Short mmCIF file of C-alpha atoms and ligand atoms in Angstrom, two decimals:
data_model
loop_
_atom_site.label_atom_id
_atom_site.label_comp_id
_atom_site.label_asym_id
_atom_site.label_seq_id
_atom_site.Cartn_x
_atom_site.Cartn_y
_atom_site.Cartn_z
CA MET L 2 -17.05 31.27 -60.38
CA SER L 3 -20.60 31.38 -59.12
CA ALA L 4 -21.38 32.78 -55.68
CA GLY L 5 -22.42 29.28 -54.56
CA ALA L 6 -19.12 27.78 -55.70
CA ARG L 7 -17.19 30.49 -53.87
CA VAL L 8 -19.04 29.76 -50.65
CA ARG L 9 -18.36 26.03 -51.00
CA ARG L 10 -14.70 26.68 -51.68
CA ARG L 11 -14.39 28.95 -48.67
CA ARG L 12 -16.05 26.33 -46.54
CA ARG L 13 -13.64 23.66 -47.77
CA THR L 14 -10.63 25.87 -47.07
CA GLY L 15 -11.98 26.66 -43.62
CA LEU L 16 -12.52 23.01 -42.89
CA ALA L 17 -9.02 22.07 -44.09
CA LEU L 18 -7.54 24.80 -41.90
CA ALA L 19 -9.46 23.57 -38.87
CA VAL L 20 -8.21 20.02 -39.47
CA VAL L 21 -4.62 21.26 -39.70
CA VAL L 22 -4.95 23.32 -36.49
CA LEU L 23 -6.47 20.37 -34.68
CA ALA L 24 -3.73 18.04 -35.87
CA VAL L 25 -1.03 20.46 -34.72
CA ALA L 26 -2.73 20.81 -31.33
CA ILE L 27 -2.90 17.05 -30.94
CA VAL L 28 0.78 16.63 -31.85
CA VAL L 29 1.85 19.42 -29.45
CA SER L 30 -0.16 18.07 -26.53
CA PHE L 31 1.11 14.56 -27.18
CA ALA L 32 4.71 15.81 -27.23
CA LYS L 33 4.12 17.72 -23.99
CA GLN L 34 2.65 14.68 -22.31
CA ARG L 35 5.56 12.62 -23.51
CA GLU L 36 7.96 15.20 -22.12
CA THR L 37 6.47 14.89 -18.61
CA LEU L 38 6.33 11.14 -19.01
CA ARG L 39 9.99 11.03 -19.79
CA GLY L 40 11.16 13.26 -16.91
CA PRO L 41 14.24 15.47 -16.78
CA ALA L 42 17.49 14.47 -18.43
CA ALA L 43 20.33 13.17 -16.25
CA LYS L 44 22.68 16.03 -15.36
CA PRO L 45 26.45 15.78 -15.34
CA LEU L 46 27.53 14.90 -11.81
CA PRO L 47 30.88 16.03 -10.46
CA GLY L 48 33.73 13.67 -9.68
CA PRO L 49 33.80 9.89 -9.61
CA ALA L 50 30.52 8.01 -9.27
CA LEU L 51 29.42 7.35 -5.69
CA ARG L 52 29.37 3.59 -6.27
CA THR L 53 33.06 3.65 -7.23
CA LEU L 54 34.10 5.56 -4.12
CA ALA L 55 31.96 3.30 -1.95
CA LYS L 56 33.50 0.23 -3.51
CA ASP L 57 36.94 1.46 -2.45
CA ASP L 58 35.53 1.46 1.11
CA HIS L 59 34.11 -2.06 0.63
CA ILE L 60 30.62 -0.63 0.86
CA LEU L 61 27.91 -1.70 -1.56
CA LEU L 62 26.03 1.47 -2.45
CA GLY L 63 22.35 1.14 -3.24
CA THR L 64 19.19 3.12 -3.77
CA ALA L 65 15.49 2.49 -3.47
CA LEU L 66 14.06 1.87 -6.92
CA ARG L 67 10.60 3.17 -7.75
CA ASP L 68 8.62 1.48 -10.46
CA GLU L 69 7.01 4.50 -12.14
CA PRO L 70 10.18 6.44 -13.02
CA LEU L 71 11.92 3.13 -13.77
CA ARG L 72 9.34 2.65 -16.52
CA ASP L 73 8.98 6.22 -17.70
CA GLU L 74 12.13 8.23 -17.07
CA PRO L 75 15.39 7.55 -18.89
CA GLY L 76 17.24 10.20 -16.82
CA TYR L 77 16.26 8.40 -13.62
CA ARG L 78 17.45 5.07 -14.98
CA LYS L 79 20.69 6.55 -16.24
CA ASP L 80 21.58 8.06 -12.86
CA ILE L 81 20.92 4.78 -11.06
CA VAL L 82 23.18 2.83 -13.35
CA ARG L 83 25.89 5.45 -13.07
CA GLU L 84 25.83 6.05 -9.33
CA PHE L 85 24.67 2.84 -7.66
CA ALA L 86 25.69 -0.79 -7.44
CA ALA L 87 22.47 -2.11 -5.88
CA VAL L 88 18.75 -1.42 -5.80
CA THR L 89 15.95 -2.09 -3.32
CA PRO L 90 12.50 -2.17 -4.93
CA GLU L 91 10.70 0.51 -2.93
CA ASN L 92 7.22 -1.03 -3.03
CA ALA L 93 7.10 -3.61 -5.81
CA MET L 94 7.93 -6.66 -3.67
CA LYS L 95 5.61 -5.87 -0.77
CA TRP L 96 2.75 -8.25 -0.12
CA ASP L 97 0.00 -5.88 -1.28
CA ALA L 98 1.83 -5.41 -4.57
CA VAL L 99 2.51 -9.05 -5.35
CA GLU L 100 -0.73 -10.65 -4.09
CA PRO L 101 -3.46 -8.01 -4.02
CA GLU L 102 -6.18 -10.70 -4.11
CA ARG L 103 -5.68 -14.03 -2.44
CA GLY L 104 -4.11 -16.36 -4.98
CA THR L 105 -3.81 -13.66 -7.66
CA PHE L 106 -0.19 -12.74 -8.17
CA LYS L 107 1.14 -9.61 -9.81
CA TRP L 108 4.86 -9.80 -10.33
CA GLY L 109 5.13 -7.03 -12.95
CA GLY L 110 6.89 -4.41 -10.84
CA ALA L 111 9.12 -6.87 -9.00
CA ASP L 112 10.14 -8.59 -12.24
CA ARG L 113 10.88 -5.22 -13.82
CA ALA L 114 13.19 -4.32 -10.93
CA VAL L 115 15.03 -7.65 -10.96
CA ASP L 116 15.37 -7.62 -14.76
CA PHE L 117 16.64 -4.03 -14.76
CA ALA L 118 19.21 -4.93 -12.11
CA ALA L 119 20.35 -8.00 -14.03
CA GLU L 120 20.65 -6.03 -17.25
CA HIS L 121 22.95 -3.51 -15.58
CA GLY L 122 24.84 -5.75 -13.19
CA LEU L 123 23.22 -4.31 -10.05
CA LYS L 124 22.54 -6.32 -6.90
CA VAL L 125 18.99 -6.50 -5.56
CA ARG L 126 17.92 -6.26 -1.95
CA GLY L 127 14.57 -8.04 -1.63
CA HIS L 128 12.20 -5.90 0.41
CA THR L 129 10.26 -7.02 2.35
CA LEU L 130 8.68 -10.37 3.20
CA VAL L 131 7.10 -10.00 6.66
CA TRP L 132 5.99 -6.52 7.69
CA HIS L 133 2.95 -5.00 9.35
CA ALA L 134 2.31 -2.43 6.61
CA GLN L 135 1.30 -2.62 2.95
CA LEU L 136 -0.46 -5.92 3.50
CA PRO L 137 -3.42 -6.75 1.25
CA GLY L 138 -6.88 -6.28 2.74
CA TRP L 139 -7.79 -9.95 2.30
CA LEU L 140 -4.97 -10.77 4.72
CA THR L 141 -5.50 -8.08 7.35
CA ASP L 142 -9.29 -8.52 7.36
CA GLY L 143 -9.23 -12.29 6.97
CA ASN L 144 -9.57 -13.26 10.65
CA PHE L 145 -7.22 -16.15 10.11
CA GLU L 146 -6.50 -18.38 13.06
CA ARG L 147 -2.96 -19.02 14.20
CA THR L 148 -2.00 -22.03 12.11
CA GLY L 149 -3.65 -20.62 9.01
CA LEU L 150 -1.81 -17.35 9.39
CA LEU L 151 1.51 -19.07 9.99
CA HIS L 152 1.02 -21.06 6.80
CA LEU L 153 0.14 -17.97 4.84
CA MET L 154 3.31 -16.27 6.10
CA THR L 155 5.68 -19.13 5.31
CA GLY L 156 3.92 -19.79 2.00
CA HIS L 157 4.40 -16.17 1.00
CA ILE L 158 8.10 -16.36 1.85
CA ARG L 159 8.53 -19.57 -0.12
CA ARG L 160 6.74 -18.28 -3.15
CA GLU L 161 8.41 -14.88 -3.39
CA MET L 162 11.93 -16.03 -2.56
CA GLY L 163 11.47 -19.05 -4.78
CA ARG L 164 10.54 -16.91 -7.75
CA TYR L 165 13.79 -14.92 -7.49
CA LYS L 166 16.04 -17.71 -6.25
CA GLY L 167 19.63 -17.02 -7.24
CA ARG L 168 18.75 -13.51 -8.47
CA VAL L 169 18.18 -11.68 -5.19
CA PRO L 170 21.21 -12.18 -2.96
CA THR L 171 19.85 -10.47 0.17
CA TRP L 172 16.35 -10.33 1.65
CA ASP L 173 14.79 -8.20 4.35
CA VAL L 174 12.91 -11.13 5.85
CA VAL L 175 11.34 -9.39 8.83
CA ASN L 176 10.83 -5.64 8.89
CA GLU L 177 10.07 -3.38 11.88
CA ALA L 178 9.23 -6.12 14.38
CA VAL L 179 9.98 -4.05 17.48
CA ALA L 180 7.95 -1.17 18.94
CA ASP L 181 9.67 2.03 20.10
CA ASP L 182 9.42 1.04 23.77
CA GLY L 183 11.25 -2.22 23.11
CA SER L 184 8.21 -4.47 23.21
CA LEU L 185 7.17 -6.66 20.32
CA ARG L 186 5.22 -4.57 17.81
CA GLN L 187 1.54 -5.46 18.02
CA SER L 188 1.26 -6.14 14.32
CA LEU L 189 -0.88 -8.77 12.67
CA TRP L 190 2.11 -11.10 13.11
CA GLY L 191 3.15 -10.17 16.63
CA LYS L 192 -0.42 -10.16 17.92
CA GLU L 193 -1.55 -13.39 16.35
CA LEU L 194 1.65 -15.43 16.36
CA GLY L 195 3.66 -13.97 19.23
CA PRO L 196 7.43 -13.43 19.14
CA GLY L 197 7.98 -16.86 17.57
CA PHE L 198 6.89 -15.51 14.18
CA ILE L 199 10.36 -14.04 13.68
CA ALA L 200 12.29 -17.31 13.90
CA ALA L 201 9.54 -19.04 11.92
CA ALA L 202 9.92 -16.50 9.11
CA PHE L 203 13.70 -16.86 9.03
CA THR L 204 13.48 -20.65 9.09
CA ALA L 205 11.17 -20.58 6.07
CA ALA L 206 13.45 -18.09 4.32
CA ARG L 207 16.55 -20.22 4.87
CA LYS L 208 14.78 -23.16 3.35
CA ALA L 209 13.40 -21.21 0.40
CA ASP L 210 16.82 -20.00 -0.78
CA PRO L 211 19.69 -21.44 1.28
CA LYS L 212 22.23 -19.26 -0.53
CA ALA L 213 20.46 -15.96 0.11
CA ARG L 214 21.66 -13.64 2.84
CA LEU L 215 18.94 -13.01 5.37
CA ALA L 216 18.43 -9.69 7.11
CA ILE L 217 16.25 -8.33 9.86
CA ASN L 218 15.50 -4.68 9.16
CA GLU L 219 14.44 -2.06 11.72
CA ILE L 220 13.31 1.55 11.83
CA GLY L 221 14.43 3.96 14.56
CA ALA L 222 16.87 1.50 16.15
CA GLU L 223 19.98 3.47 15.22
CA SER L 224 20.74 4.64 18.74
CA ILE L 225 21.31 2.62 21.89
CA GLY L 226 18.02 2.34 23.75
CA PRO L 227 15.11 0.02 24.53
CA LYS L 228 14.32 -0.62 20.89
CA SER L 229 17.84 -1.54 19.80
CA ASP L 230 18.34 -3.53 23.04
CA THR L 231 15.42 -5.75 22.11
CA LEU L 232 16.62 -6.03 18.53
CA LEU L 233 20.03 -7.06 19.82
CA ARG L 234 18.48 -9.87 21.85
CA ILE L 235 16.46 -11.05 18.85
CA VAL L 236 19.51 -11.03 16.60
CA ARG L 237 21.63 -12.89 19.15
CA LYS L 238 19.08 -15.71 19.30
CA LEU L 239 18.63 -15.87 15.53
CA LYS L 240 22.37 -15.89 15.02
CA GLN L 241 22.82 -18.75 17.49
CA ARG L 242 20.47 -20.75 15.30
CA GLY L 243 22.27 -19.70 12.12
CA LEU L 244 19.18 -17.92 10.83
CA VAL L 245 20.35 -14.34 10.30
CA ASP L 246 23.29 -12.86 8.37
CA GLU L 247 22.72 -9.14 8.48
CA VAL L 248 21.00 -6.40 10.43
CA GLY L 249 19.52 -3.48 8.54
CA PHE L 250 19.18 -0.04 10.09
CA GLN L 251 16.86 2.11 8.03
CA ALA L 252 18.34 5.49 9.00
CA HIS L 253 15.40 7.74 8.15
CA PHE L 254 16.80 10.95 9.55
CA ASN L 255 16.06 14.67 9.66
CA LEU L 256 18.02 17.69 10.84
CA ASN L 257 18.23 16.21 14.34
CA GLY L 258 21.07 14.30 12.74
CA VAL L 259 22.74 10.97 13.28
CA PRO L 260 22.33 9.79 16.89
CA LYS L 261 25.54 10.04 18.91
CA THR L 262 25.40 6.39 19.92
CA MET L 263 24.85 5.05 16.41
CA GLU L 264 28.44 3.96 15.84
CA SER L 265 28.75 2.12 19.15
CA ASN L 266 25.31 0.61 18.57
CA LEU L 267 26.29 -0.78 15.17
CA LYS L 268 29.48 -2.13 16.68
CA ARG L 269 27.67 -4.09 19.38
CA PHE L 270 25.56 -5.75 16.70
CA ALA L 271 28.65 -6.48 14.58
CA LYS L 272 30.16 -8.22 17.61
CA LEU L 273 27.45 -10.83 17.33
CA GLY L 274 29.03 -11.87 14.04
CA VAL L 275 26.47 -10.37 11.66
CA ASP L 276 26.98 -7.83 8.90
CA ILE L 277 25.49 -4.37 9.17
CA ALA L 278 23.60 -2.50 6.47
CA ILE L 279 22.20 1.00 6.33
CA THR L 280 19.09 0.25 4.35
CA GLU L 281 16.89 3.33 3.80
CA ALA L 282 18.88 6.47 4.43
CA ASP L 283 17.33 9.88 3.88
CA VAL L 284 17.36 13.25 5.62
CA ALA L 285 14.00 15.03 5.56
CA LEU L 286 13.91 18.84 5.62
CA PRO L 287 10.98 20.96 6.81
CA ASP L 288 9.35 22.65 3.81
CA LYS L 289 9.57 25.98 5.61
CA ALA L 290 13.36 25.78 6.12
CA GLY L 291 15.45 28.00 3.83
CA PRO L 292 18.29 26.96 1.54
CA GLU L 293 20.76 26.88 4.47
CA ALA L 294 19.02 23.68 5.51
CA LEU L 295 20.65 22.02 2.51
CA GLN L 296 24.08 22.55 4.07
CA ALA L 297 22.92 21.12 7.38
CA GLN L 298 21.48 18.17 5.50
CA ALA L 299 24.81 17.62 3.75
CA LYS L 300 26.47 17.32 7.15
CA VAL L 301 24.00 14.68 8.29
CA TYR L 302 24.61 12.58 5.17
CA ALA L 303 28.38 12.92 5.60
CA ARG L 304 28.16 11.86 9.23
CA LEU L 305 26.11 8.81 8.27
CA VAL L 306 28.66 7.75 5.66
CA ARG L 307 31.45 8.19 8.21
CA THR L 308 29.53 6.10 10.72
CA CYS L 309 29.26 3.21 8.27
CA ARG L 310 32.95 3.54 7.35
CA ALA L 311 33.87 3.41 11.04
CA VAL L 312 32.22 0.00 11.43
CA PRO L 313 34.17 -2.64 9.52
CA ARG L 314 31.13 -4.88 9.14
CA CYS L 315 28.98 -2.08 7.72
CA LYS L 316 29.03 -3.42 4.20
CA ALA L 317 26.06 -1.87 2.49
CA LEU L 318 24.52 1.57 2.40
CA THR L 319 21.25 2.22 0.61
CA VAL L 320 19.58 5.60 0.22
CA TRP L 321 15.79 5.66 0.17
CA GLY L 322 15.62 7.38 -3.18
CA PHE L 323 18.38 9.50 -4.68
CA THR L 324 16.29 12.28 -6.18
CA ASP L 325 13.66 14.49 -4.59
CA ARG L 326 11.36 13.63 -7.50
CA ALA L 327 11.09 10.05 -6.19
CA SER L 328 11.17 10.27 -2.41
CA TRP L 329 8.51 9.00 -0.01
CA ILE L 330 8.90 11.95 2.38
CA PRO L 331 6.56 14.62 0.94
CA HIS L 332 3.75 12.10 0.60
CA ASN L 333 4.28 10.20 3.85
CA GLN L 334 5.45 13.06 6.08
CA PRO L 335 3.51 16.16 5.02
CA GLY L 336 5.44 19.36 5.71
CA PHE L 337 8.79 17.68 5.00
CA GLY L 338 10.68 16.96 1.82
CA ARG L 339 13.91 17.54 -0.13
CA ALA L 340 15.30 14.47 1.64
CA THR L 341 17.67 13.06 -0.99
CA LEU L 342 21.00 13.78 -2.74
CA LEU L 343 19.69 15.21 -6.02
CA ASP L 344 16.91 17.74 -6.48
CA ASP L 345 13.74 17.03 -8.41
CA GLN L 346 15.44 17.93 -11.68
CA LEU L 347 18.27 15.46 -10.98
CA ALA L 348 20.78 18.21 -10.18
CA PRO L 349 23.21 17.56 -7.32
CA LYS L 350 22.53 19.19 -3.94
CA PRO L 351 25.20 20.00 -1.34
CA ALA L 352 24.48 16.58 0.16
CA TYR L 353 25.74 14.88 -3.00
CA ARG L 354 29.16 16.51 -2.71
CA ALA L 355 29.33 15.88 1.03
CA PHE L 356 28.45 12.22 0.48
CA GLN L 357 31.25 11.95 -2.05
CA ASP L 358 33.79 13.60 0.23
CA ALA L 359 32.81 11.41 3.16
CA LEU L 360 33.20 8.26 1.04
CA ARG L 361 36.66 9.50 0.12
CA GLY L 362 37.43 9.93 3.80
CA SER L 363 37.88 13.67 3.48
C1 XIL D 428 7.71 3.39 2.08
C2 XIL D 428 7.73 3.76 0.60
O1 XIL D 428 8.87 4.53 0.35
C3 XIL D 428 6.48 4.54 0.25
O2 XIL D 428 6.42 4.77 -1.15
C4 XIL D 428 5.23 3.78 0.70
O3 XIL D 428 4.10 4.57 0.49
C5 XIL D 428 5.33 3.42 2.17
O4 XIL D 428 6.53 2.70 2.40
N1 XIL D 428 10.18 1.58 6.13
C6 XIL D 428 10.29 0.65 5.13
C7 XIL D 428 9.94 1.01 3.73
O5 XIL D 428 10.75 -0.47 5.38
O6 XIL D 428 9.40 -0.05 3.01
C8 XIL D 428 8.99 2.19 3.70
O7 XIL D 428 8.82 2.57 2.35
C9 XIL D 428 9.53 3.32 4.55
C10 XIL D 428 9.68 2.91 5.97
#
């Protein structure tokens, strides 16, 4: 072989080798990416599924459902189907998600949630039609006058409830209408439309899907105080007009625990003839707290379950995420986290066991 031929051959071999190395690198990086896309596998969980134990207590057990892991993570999906009987789309049904531009509708996430629920026989809690947050910019910056705004609100209710008529049995119609001091929250709705916006929203909702159960949902109204007093008055009036069926208490807690007056508070609402739901339960831990905080957290979850069991009309309990890998706390409350029942690898935390025991009544 001539020297020239040898050089050419070496070059060809070198080139072939480089191609092989590159191909391997591409395959490996693709597999890695796919691995993170697919999330951790579901872990075996001890004892009977939470939904089964809750059912024995006549409690519908639900979780917030996040769109990204719903799409990408089989382990996440598997745990939901195993442990829960209901889902609340965490963000996918909010106004900014479904109508980001005026008249341009994006139902992808909401449809995915409702289809997933239907496929697995889970109930859906529609969340949420009229709220001050996660509104699209065109709405908040639109300077709409009263009548225009009222029409936009009722139109939104009609459209969203209409789309899922017969498939979403319960809706959070109005969310967080009351301020902490017991006054009407000065939201876009409260400010522009006054307190009448609440009944107007419920009236529109009743019309849009007469068979749906309608809920008013509130944050930080778990204890007896100015906020829950106002909520009680609102619910009494709505109930007299046949407009409300259920009151949702979000129950976003931390290590301060379940308020002492929560049980008696829920009972005074139940007396009005409405059902009670715990709609967004979680227990945030400070990042700096050690592992003993997990035991304290377990106690808070157990106490919450017991509180719902102690109120005969407390018929639904939803956790705001069931795994630390899909919880709003670290992002929305910096310095806090680990707020759910399973860790970020889907392994059970002490809270999971405590939740189970409390559902069993032990
Ligand atoms: C939260 C979501 O969990 C977050 O992902 C989002 O960034 C903000 O909203 N009260 C409610 C819920 O009614 O819709 C909120 O959900 C938490 C507080």
